[in-house]
Coordinates of C-alpha atoms (C1' of nucleotides) in Angstrom, one line a residue:
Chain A
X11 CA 20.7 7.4 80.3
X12 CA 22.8 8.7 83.0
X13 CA 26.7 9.3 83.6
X14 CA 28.8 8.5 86.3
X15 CA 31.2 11.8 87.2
X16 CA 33.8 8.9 85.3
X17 CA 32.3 9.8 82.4
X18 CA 33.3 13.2 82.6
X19 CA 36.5 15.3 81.9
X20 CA 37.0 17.9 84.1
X21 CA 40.1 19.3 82.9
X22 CA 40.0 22.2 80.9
X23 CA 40.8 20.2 77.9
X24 CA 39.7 22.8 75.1
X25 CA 41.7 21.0 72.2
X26 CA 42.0 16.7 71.6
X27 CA 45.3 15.0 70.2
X28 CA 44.1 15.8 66.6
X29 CA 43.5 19.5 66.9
X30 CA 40.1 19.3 66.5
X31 CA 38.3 22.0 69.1
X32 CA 36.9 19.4 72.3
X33 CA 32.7 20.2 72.4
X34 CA 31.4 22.4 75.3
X35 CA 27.9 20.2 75.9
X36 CA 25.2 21.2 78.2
X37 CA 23.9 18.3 81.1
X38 CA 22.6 18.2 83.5
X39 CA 22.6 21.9 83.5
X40 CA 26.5 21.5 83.9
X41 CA 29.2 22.1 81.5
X42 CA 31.9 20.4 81.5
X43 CA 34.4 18.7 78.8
X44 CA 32.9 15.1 77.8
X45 CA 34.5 12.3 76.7
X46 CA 32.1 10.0 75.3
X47 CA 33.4 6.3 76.7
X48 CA 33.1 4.7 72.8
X49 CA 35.0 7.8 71.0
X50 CA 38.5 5.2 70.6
X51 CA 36.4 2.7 69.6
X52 CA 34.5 5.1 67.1
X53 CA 37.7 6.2 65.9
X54 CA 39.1 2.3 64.9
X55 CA 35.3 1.8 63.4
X56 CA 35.7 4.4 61.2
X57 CA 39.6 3.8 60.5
X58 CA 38.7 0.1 59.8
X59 CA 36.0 1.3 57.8
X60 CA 38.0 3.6 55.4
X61 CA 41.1 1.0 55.5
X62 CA 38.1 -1.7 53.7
X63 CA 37.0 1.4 51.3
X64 CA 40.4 1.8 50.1
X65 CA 41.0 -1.8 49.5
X66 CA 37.6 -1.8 47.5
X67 CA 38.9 0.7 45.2
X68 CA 42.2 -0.9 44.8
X69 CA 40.0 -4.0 43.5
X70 CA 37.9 -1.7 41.2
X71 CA 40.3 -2.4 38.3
X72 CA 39.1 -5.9 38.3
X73 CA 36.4 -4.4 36.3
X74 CA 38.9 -4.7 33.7
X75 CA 39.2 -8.6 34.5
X76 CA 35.5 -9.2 33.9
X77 CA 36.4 -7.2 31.1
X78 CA 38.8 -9.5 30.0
X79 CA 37.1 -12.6 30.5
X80 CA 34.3 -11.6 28.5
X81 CA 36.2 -11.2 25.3
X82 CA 38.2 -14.2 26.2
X83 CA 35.1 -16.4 26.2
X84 CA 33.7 -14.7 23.4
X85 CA 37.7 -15.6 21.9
X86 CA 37.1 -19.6 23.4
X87 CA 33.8 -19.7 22.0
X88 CA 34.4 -18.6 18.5
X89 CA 37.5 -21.0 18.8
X90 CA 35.7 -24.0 19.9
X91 CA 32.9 -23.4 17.0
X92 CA 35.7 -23.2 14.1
X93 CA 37.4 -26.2 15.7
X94 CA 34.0 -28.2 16.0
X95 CA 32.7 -26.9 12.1
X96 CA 36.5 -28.0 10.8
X97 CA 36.3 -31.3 12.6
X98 CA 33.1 -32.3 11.5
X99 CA 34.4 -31.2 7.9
X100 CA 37.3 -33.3 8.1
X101 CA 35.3 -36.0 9.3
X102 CA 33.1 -35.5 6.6
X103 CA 36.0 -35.3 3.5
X104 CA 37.6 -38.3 6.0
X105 CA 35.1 -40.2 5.5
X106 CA 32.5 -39.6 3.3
X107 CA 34.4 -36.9 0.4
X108 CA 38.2 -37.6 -1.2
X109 CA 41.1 -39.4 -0.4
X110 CA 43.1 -36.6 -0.6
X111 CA 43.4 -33.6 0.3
X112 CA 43.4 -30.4 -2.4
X113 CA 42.4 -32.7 -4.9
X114 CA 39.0 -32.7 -6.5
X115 CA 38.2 -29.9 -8.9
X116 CA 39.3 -31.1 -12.1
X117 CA 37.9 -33.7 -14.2
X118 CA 40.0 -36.7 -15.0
X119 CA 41.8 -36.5 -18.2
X120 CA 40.0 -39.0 -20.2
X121 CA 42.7 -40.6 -21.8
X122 CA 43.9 -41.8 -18.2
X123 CA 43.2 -45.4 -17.2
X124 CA 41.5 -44.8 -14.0
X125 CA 42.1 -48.5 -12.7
X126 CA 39.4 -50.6 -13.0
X127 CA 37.3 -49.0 -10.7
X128 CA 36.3 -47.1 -13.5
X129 CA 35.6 -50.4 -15.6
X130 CA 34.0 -51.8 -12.8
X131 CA 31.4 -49.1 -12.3
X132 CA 30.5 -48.1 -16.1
X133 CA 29.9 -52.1 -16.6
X134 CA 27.5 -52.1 -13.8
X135 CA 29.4 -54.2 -11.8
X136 CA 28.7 -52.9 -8.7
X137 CA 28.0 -54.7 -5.3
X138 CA 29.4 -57.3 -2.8
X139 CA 32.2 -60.1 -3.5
X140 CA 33.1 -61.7 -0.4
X141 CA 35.5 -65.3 0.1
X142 CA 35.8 -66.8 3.3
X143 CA 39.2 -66.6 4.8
X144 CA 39.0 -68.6 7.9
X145 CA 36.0 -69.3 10.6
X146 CA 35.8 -65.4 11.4
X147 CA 37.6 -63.4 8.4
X148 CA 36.3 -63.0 5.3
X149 CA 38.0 -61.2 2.0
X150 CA 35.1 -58.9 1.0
X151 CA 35.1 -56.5 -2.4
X152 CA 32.3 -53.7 -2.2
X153 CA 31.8 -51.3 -5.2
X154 CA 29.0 -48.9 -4.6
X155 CA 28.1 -45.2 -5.8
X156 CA 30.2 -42.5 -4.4
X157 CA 27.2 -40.1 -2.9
X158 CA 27.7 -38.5 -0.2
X159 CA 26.7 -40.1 3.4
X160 CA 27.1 -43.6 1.3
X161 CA 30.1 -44.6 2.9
X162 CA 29.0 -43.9 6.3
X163 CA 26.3 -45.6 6.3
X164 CA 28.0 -48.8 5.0
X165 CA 30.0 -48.2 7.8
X166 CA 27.4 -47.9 10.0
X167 CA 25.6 -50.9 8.7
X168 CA 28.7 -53.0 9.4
X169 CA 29.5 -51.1 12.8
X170 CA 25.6 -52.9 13.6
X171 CA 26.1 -56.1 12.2
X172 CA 29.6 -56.8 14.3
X173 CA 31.7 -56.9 10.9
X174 CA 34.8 -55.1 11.7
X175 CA 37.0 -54.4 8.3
X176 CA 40.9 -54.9 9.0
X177 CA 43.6 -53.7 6.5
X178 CA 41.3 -52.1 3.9
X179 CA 41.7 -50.7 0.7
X180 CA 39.5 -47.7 -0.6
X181 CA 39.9 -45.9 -3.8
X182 CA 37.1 -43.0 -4.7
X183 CA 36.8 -41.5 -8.2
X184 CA 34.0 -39.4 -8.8
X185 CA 31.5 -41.8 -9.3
X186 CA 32.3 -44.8 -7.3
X187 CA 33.4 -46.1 -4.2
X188 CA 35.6 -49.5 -4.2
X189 CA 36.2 -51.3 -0.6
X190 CA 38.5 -53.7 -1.0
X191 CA 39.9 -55.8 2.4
X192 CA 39.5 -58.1 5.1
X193 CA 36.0 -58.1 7.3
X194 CA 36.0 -59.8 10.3
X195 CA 33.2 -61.3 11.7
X196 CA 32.1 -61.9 15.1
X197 CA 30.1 -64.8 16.5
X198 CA 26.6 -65.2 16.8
X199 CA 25.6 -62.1 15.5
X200 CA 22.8 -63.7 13.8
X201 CA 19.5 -63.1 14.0
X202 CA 19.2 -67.1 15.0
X203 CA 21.9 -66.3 17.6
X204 CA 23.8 -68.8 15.5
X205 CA 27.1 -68.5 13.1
X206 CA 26.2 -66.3 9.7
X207 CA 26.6 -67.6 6.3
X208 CA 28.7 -66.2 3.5
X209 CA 25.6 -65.9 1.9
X210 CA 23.6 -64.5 4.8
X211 CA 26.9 -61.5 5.3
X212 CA 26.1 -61.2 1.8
X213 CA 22.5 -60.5 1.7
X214 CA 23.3 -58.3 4.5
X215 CA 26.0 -56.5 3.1
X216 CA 24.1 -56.3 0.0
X217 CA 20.7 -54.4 2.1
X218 CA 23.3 -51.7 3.6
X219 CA 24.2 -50.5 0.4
X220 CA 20.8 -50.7 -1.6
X221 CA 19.0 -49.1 1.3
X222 CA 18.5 -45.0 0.5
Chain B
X3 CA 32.8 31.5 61.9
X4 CA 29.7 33.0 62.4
X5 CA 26.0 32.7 62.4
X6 CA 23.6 35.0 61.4
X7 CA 20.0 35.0 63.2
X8 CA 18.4 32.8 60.2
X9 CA 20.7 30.2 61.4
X10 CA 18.9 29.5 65.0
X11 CA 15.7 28.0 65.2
X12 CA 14.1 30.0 68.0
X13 CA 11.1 27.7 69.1
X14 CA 11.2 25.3 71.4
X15 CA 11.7 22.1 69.9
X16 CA 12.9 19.6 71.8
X17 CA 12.3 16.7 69.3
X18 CA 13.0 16.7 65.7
X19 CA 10.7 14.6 63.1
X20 CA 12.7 11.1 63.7
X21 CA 12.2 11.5 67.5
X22 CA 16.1 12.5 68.3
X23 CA 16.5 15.0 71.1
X24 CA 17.7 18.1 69.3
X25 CA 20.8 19.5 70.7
X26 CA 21.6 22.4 73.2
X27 CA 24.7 24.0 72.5
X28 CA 26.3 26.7 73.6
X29 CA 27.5 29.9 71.6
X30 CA 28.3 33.3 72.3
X31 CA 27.1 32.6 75.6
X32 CA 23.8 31.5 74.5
X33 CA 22.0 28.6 74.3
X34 CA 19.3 28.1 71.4
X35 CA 18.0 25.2 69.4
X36 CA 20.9 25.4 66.5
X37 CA 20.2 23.8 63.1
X38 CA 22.8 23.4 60.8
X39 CA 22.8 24.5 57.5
X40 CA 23.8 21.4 55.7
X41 CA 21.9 19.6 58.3
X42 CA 19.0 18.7 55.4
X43 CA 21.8 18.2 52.6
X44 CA 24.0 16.2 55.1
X45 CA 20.8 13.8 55.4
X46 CA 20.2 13.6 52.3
X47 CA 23.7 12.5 51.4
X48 CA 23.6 9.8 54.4
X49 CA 20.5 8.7 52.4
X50 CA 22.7 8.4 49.0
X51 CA 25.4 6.5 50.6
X52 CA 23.4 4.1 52.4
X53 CA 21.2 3.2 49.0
X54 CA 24.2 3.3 47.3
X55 CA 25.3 0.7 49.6
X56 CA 22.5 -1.7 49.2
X57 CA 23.0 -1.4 45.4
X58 CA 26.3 -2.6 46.1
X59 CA 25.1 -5.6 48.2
X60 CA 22.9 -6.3 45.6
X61 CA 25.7 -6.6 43.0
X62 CA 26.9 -8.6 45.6
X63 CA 25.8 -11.9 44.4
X64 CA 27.7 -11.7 40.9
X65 CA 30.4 -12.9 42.8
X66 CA 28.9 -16.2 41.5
X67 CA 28.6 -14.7 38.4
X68 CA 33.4 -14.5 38.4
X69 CA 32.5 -18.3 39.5
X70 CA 30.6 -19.3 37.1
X71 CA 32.6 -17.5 34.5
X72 CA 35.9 -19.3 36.0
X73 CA 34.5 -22.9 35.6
X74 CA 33.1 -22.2 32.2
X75 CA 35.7 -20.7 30.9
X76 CA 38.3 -23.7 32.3
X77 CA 35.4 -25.9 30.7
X78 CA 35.9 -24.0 27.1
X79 CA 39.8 -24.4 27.5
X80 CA 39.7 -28.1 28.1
X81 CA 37.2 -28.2 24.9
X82 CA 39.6 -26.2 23.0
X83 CA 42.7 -28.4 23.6
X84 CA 40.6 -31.5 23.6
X85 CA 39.1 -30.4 19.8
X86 CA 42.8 -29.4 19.1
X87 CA 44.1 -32.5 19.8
X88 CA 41.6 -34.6 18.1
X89 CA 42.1 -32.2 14.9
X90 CA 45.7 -32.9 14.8
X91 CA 45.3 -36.3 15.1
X92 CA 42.9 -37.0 12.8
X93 CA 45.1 -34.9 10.2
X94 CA 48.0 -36.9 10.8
X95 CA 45.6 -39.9 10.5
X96 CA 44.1 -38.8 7.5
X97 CA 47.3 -37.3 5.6
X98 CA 50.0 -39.6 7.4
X99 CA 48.6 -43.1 9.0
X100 CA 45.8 -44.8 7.1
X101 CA 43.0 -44.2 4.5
X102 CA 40.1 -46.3 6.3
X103 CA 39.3 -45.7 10.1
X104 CA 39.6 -48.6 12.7
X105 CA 41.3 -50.3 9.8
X106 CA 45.0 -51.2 10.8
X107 CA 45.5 -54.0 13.7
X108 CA 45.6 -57.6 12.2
X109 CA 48.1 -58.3 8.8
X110 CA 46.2 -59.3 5.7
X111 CA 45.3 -62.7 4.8
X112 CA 48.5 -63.8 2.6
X113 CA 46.4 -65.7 0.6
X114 CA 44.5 -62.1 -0.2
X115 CA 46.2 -60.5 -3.5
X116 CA 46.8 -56.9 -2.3
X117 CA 46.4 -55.6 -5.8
X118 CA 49.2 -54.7 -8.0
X119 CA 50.8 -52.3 -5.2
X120 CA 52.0 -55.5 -3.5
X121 CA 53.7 -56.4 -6.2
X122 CA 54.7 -53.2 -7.4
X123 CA 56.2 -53.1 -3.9
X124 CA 57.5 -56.6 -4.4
X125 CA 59.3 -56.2 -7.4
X126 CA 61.0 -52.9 -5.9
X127 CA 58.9 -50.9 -8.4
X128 CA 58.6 -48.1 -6.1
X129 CA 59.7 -44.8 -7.8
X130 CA 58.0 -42.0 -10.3
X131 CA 56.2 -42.7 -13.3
X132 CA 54.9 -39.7 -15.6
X133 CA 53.2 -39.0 -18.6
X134 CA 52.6 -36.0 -20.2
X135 CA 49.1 -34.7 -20.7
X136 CA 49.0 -31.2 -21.7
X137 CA 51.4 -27.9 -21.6
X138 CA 50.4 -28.1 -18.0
X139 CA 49.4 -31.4 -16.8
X140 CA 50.4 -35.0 -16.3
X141 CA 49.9 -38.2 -15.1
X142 CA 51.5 -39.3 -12.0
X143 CA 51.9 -42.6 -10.6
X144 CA 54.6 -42.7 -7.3
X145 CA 54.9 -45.6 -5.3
X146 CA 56.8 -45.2 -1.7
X147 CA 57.4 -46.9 1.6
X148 CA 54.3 -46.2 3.4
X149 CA 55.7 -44.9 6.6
X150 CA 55.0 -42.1 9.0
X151 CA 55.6 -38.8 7.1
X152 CA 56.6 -39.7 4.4
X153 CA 53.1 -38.7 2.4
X154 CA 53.2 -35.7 4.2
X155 CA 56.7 -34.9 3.1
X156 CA 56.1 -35.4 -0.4
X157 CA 52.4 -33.4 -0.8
X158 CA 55.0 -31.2 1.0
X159 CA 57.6 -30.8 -1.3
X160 CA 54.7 -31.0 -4.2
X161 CA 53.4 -28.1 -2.8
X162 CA 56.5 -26.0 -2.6
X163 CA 57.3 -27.3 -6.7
X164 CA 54.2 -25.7 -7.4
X165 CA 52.8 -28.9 -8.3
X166 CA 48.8 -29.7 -7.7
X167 CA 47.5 -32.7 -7.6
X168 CA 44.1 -33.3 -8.9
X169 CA 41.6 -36.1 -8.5
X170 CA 44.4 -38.9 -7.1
X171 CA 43.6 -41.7 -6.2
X172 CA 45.3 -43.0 -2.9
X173 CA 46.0 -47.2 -1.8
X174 CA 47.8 -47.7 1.6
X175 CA 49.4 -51.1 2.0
X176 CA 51.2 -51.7 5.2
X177 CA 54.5 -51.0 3.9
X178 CA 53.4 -49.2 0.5
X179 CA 51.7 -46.2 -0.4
X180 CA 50.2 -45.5 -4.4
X181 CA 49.5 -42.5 -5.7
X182 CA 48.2 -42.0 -9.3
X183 CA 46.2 -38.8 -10.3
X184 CA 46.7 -36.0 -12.5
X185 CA 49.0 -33.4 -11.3
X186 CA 49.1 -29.7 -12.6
X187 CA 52.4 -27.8 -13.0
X188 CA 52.7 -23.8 -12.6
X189 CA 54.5 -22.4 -15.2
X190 CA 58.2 -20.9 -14.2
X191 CA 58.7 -22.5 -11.3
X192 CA 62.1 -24.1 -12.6
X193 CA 65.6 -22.8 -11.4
X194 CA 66.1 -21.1 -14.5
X195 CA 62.2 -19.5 -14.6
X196 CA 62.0 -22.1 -17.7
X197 CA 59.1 -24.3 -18.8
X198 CA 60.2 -27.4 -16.7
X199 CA 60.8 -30.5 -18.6
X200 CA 58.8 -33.8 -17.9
X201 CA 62.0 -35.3 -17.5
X202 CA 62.7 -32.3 -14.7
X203 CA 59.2 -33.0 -13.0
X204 CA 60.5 -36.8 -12.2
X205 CA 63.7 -36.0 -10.8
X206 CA 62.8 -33.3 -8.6
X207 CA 59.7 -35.9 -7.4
X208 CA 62.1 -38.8 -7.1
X209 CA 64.5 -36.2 -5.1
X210 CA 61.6 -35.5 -2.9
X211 CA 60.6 -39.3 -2.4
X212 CA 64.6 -40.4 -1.3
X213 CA 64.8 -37.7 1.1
X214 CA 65.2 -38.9 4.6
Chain C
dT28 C1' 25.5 -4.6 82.7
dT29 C1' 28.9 -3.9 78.8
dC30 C1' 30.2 -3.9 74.0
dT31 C1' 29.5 -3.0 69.1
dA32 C1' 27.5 -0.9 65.2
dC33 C1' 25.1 2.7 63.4
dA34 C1' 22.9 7.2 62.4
dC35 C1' 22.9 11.7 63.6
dG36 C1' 24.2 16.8 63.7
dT37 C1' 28.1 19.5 63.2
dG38 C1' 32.4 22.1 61.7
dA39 C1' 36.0 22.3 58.3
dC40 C1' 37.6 22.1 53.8
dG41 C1' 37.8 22.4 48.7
dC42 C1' 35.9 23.9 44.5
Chain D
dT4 C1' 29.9 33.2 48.5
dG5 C1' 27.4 28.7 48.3
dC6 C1' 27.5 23.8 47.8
dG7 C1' 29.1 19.0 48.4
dT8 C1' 31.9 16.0 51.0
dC9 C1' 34.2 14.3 54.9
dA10 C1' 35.7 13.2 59.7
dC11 C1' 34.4 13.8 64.1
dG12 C1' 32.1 13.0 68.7
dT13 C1' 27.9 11.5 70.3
dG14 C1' 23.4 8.9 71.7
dT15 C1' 21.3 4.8 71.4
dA16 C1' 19.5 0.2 70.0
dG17 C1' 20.5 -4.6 69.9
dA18 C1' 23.3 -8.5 71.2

DNA sequence: TTCTACACGTGACGC
DNA sequence: TGCGTCACGTGTAGA
């Protein structure tokens, strides 16, 4: 590469603005002071360049943030598992367990009537009563064994078969379950396609809660 | 600052390894290949900083990482509130509103005797009944308006007597709420650190049921 | 060609 | 002193 005599500075500039000594350089077997023609622009390279350093640093600290959000997620997480186990509990006990809360650990005093649930169950009386209200509602009396998972699955059962129950009574002691209420019943939900029978909601009624 | 002799590379060499021109420079009116002392140390450095650098860029993609993090962690807040939510409601559901889900829309069937709660309700029978069982226990029967709150008041004010209910059994009407169980009394939890009297027990239950 | 970005060798400075 | 770091001015490759 060659240099125009622009290129070079032929004062005898021996010091630059910043104090820094100017370089004697040898070309051309001539010595003169040289000014190289991208020395500003060097300069606001490596300005810009320190400027973008310092602002790095100043987001270092955000190390802390990642910091942060780690133990918030783990915090979320740990929240959204209790939340999930309590709400499947609840749903469970809702369900499936009591009728109330706080209230199961003691044994009935035996010299309290338990209504006659408890007469009900101990004279075997379990199973389906049903009367027919009007086309689609039907009264309907279910006494069954209070195990666990045996309510939902009645539920279930009825859930399938399109019998919605509206205005219901439950009552749980400790070994039975008594459903007492209004089912209603929607239209050709038959396996004919065609309206169900008292008796046929009955039989059905009665397979739900003999099934195991 | 000066040199000694072991700082000037005598020889001839015009090139160094990487193909740059080594440089001619002048001092003490002499001109010699020069090589800097830190010249290998400098290098290496330059070396450091530039792997250092790539490292850097390489990090450079966990900027999807703070992204990713953001979204899931808006995703575990949503959860949170949405499980919140849901919790609450189905406490004030279960506690407060009705004792069979999906159960609540159409009246019952007037022709459908409600069991005796209707006509406990009916007859204005609503009130505290108690019977004593042992030093510590008795049998409860209340019978209130069932509307929002006011179960939750009462196993409220139950709860601050000292008074546990055990094994209840629960029947929501749409205007009447039964409750018959066995309740357990703490010891010295009357105003004057006294055994409380049965007759005691009913009055502060009926004071908690006529609360507005 | 000019312009920009980069690596180089160097002197200065602090420990 | 010696060692590590930095800013500087420069040459040059690529756009």
């Amino acid at each position: 590469m060659e240099y125009g005599v622009e290129d070079w500075l032929c004062g005898d500039i021996e010091e630059s603005e910043n104090g820094r000594m100017g370089r004697k350089r040898e070309y051309n077997d001539e010595i003169r002071e040289y000014k190289s023609k991208n020395l500003e622009t060097e300069r606001r390279r490596r300005e810009k360049l320190s400027t973008r350093l310092l602002m790095l640093r100043s987001l270092m600290n955000k190390a802390t943030i990642i910091d942060d959000a780690t133990t918030y997620i783990k915090e979320l997480q740990s929240k959204v598992e209790s939340l999930t186990q309590e709400l499947h509990q609840m749903e469970a006990t809702y369900s499936d367990e009591k009728t109330v809360k706080n209230v199961d650990e003691v044994e009935v005093a035996e010299d309290i009537n338990k209504w006659e649930i408890q007469a009900y169950y101990s004279l075997n009386l379990r199973g389906v009563r049903l009367a027919q209200i009007d086309t689609n509602k039907l009264w309907v009396k279910i006494i069954i064994e209070n195990k666990r998972g045996s309510f939902k699955k009645l539920m279930e059962g009825m859930n399938i078969l399109g019998f919605e129950l509206l205005d219901t009574n439950l009552i749980k002691t400790k070994g039975a379950l008594f459903i007492e209420g209004c089912m209603q019943v929607t239209l050709g939900k038959g396996a004919d396609g065609e309206r169900l029978s008292v008796h046929q909601i009955k039989k059905y009624l009665q397979d739900i809660i003999s099934e195991k």
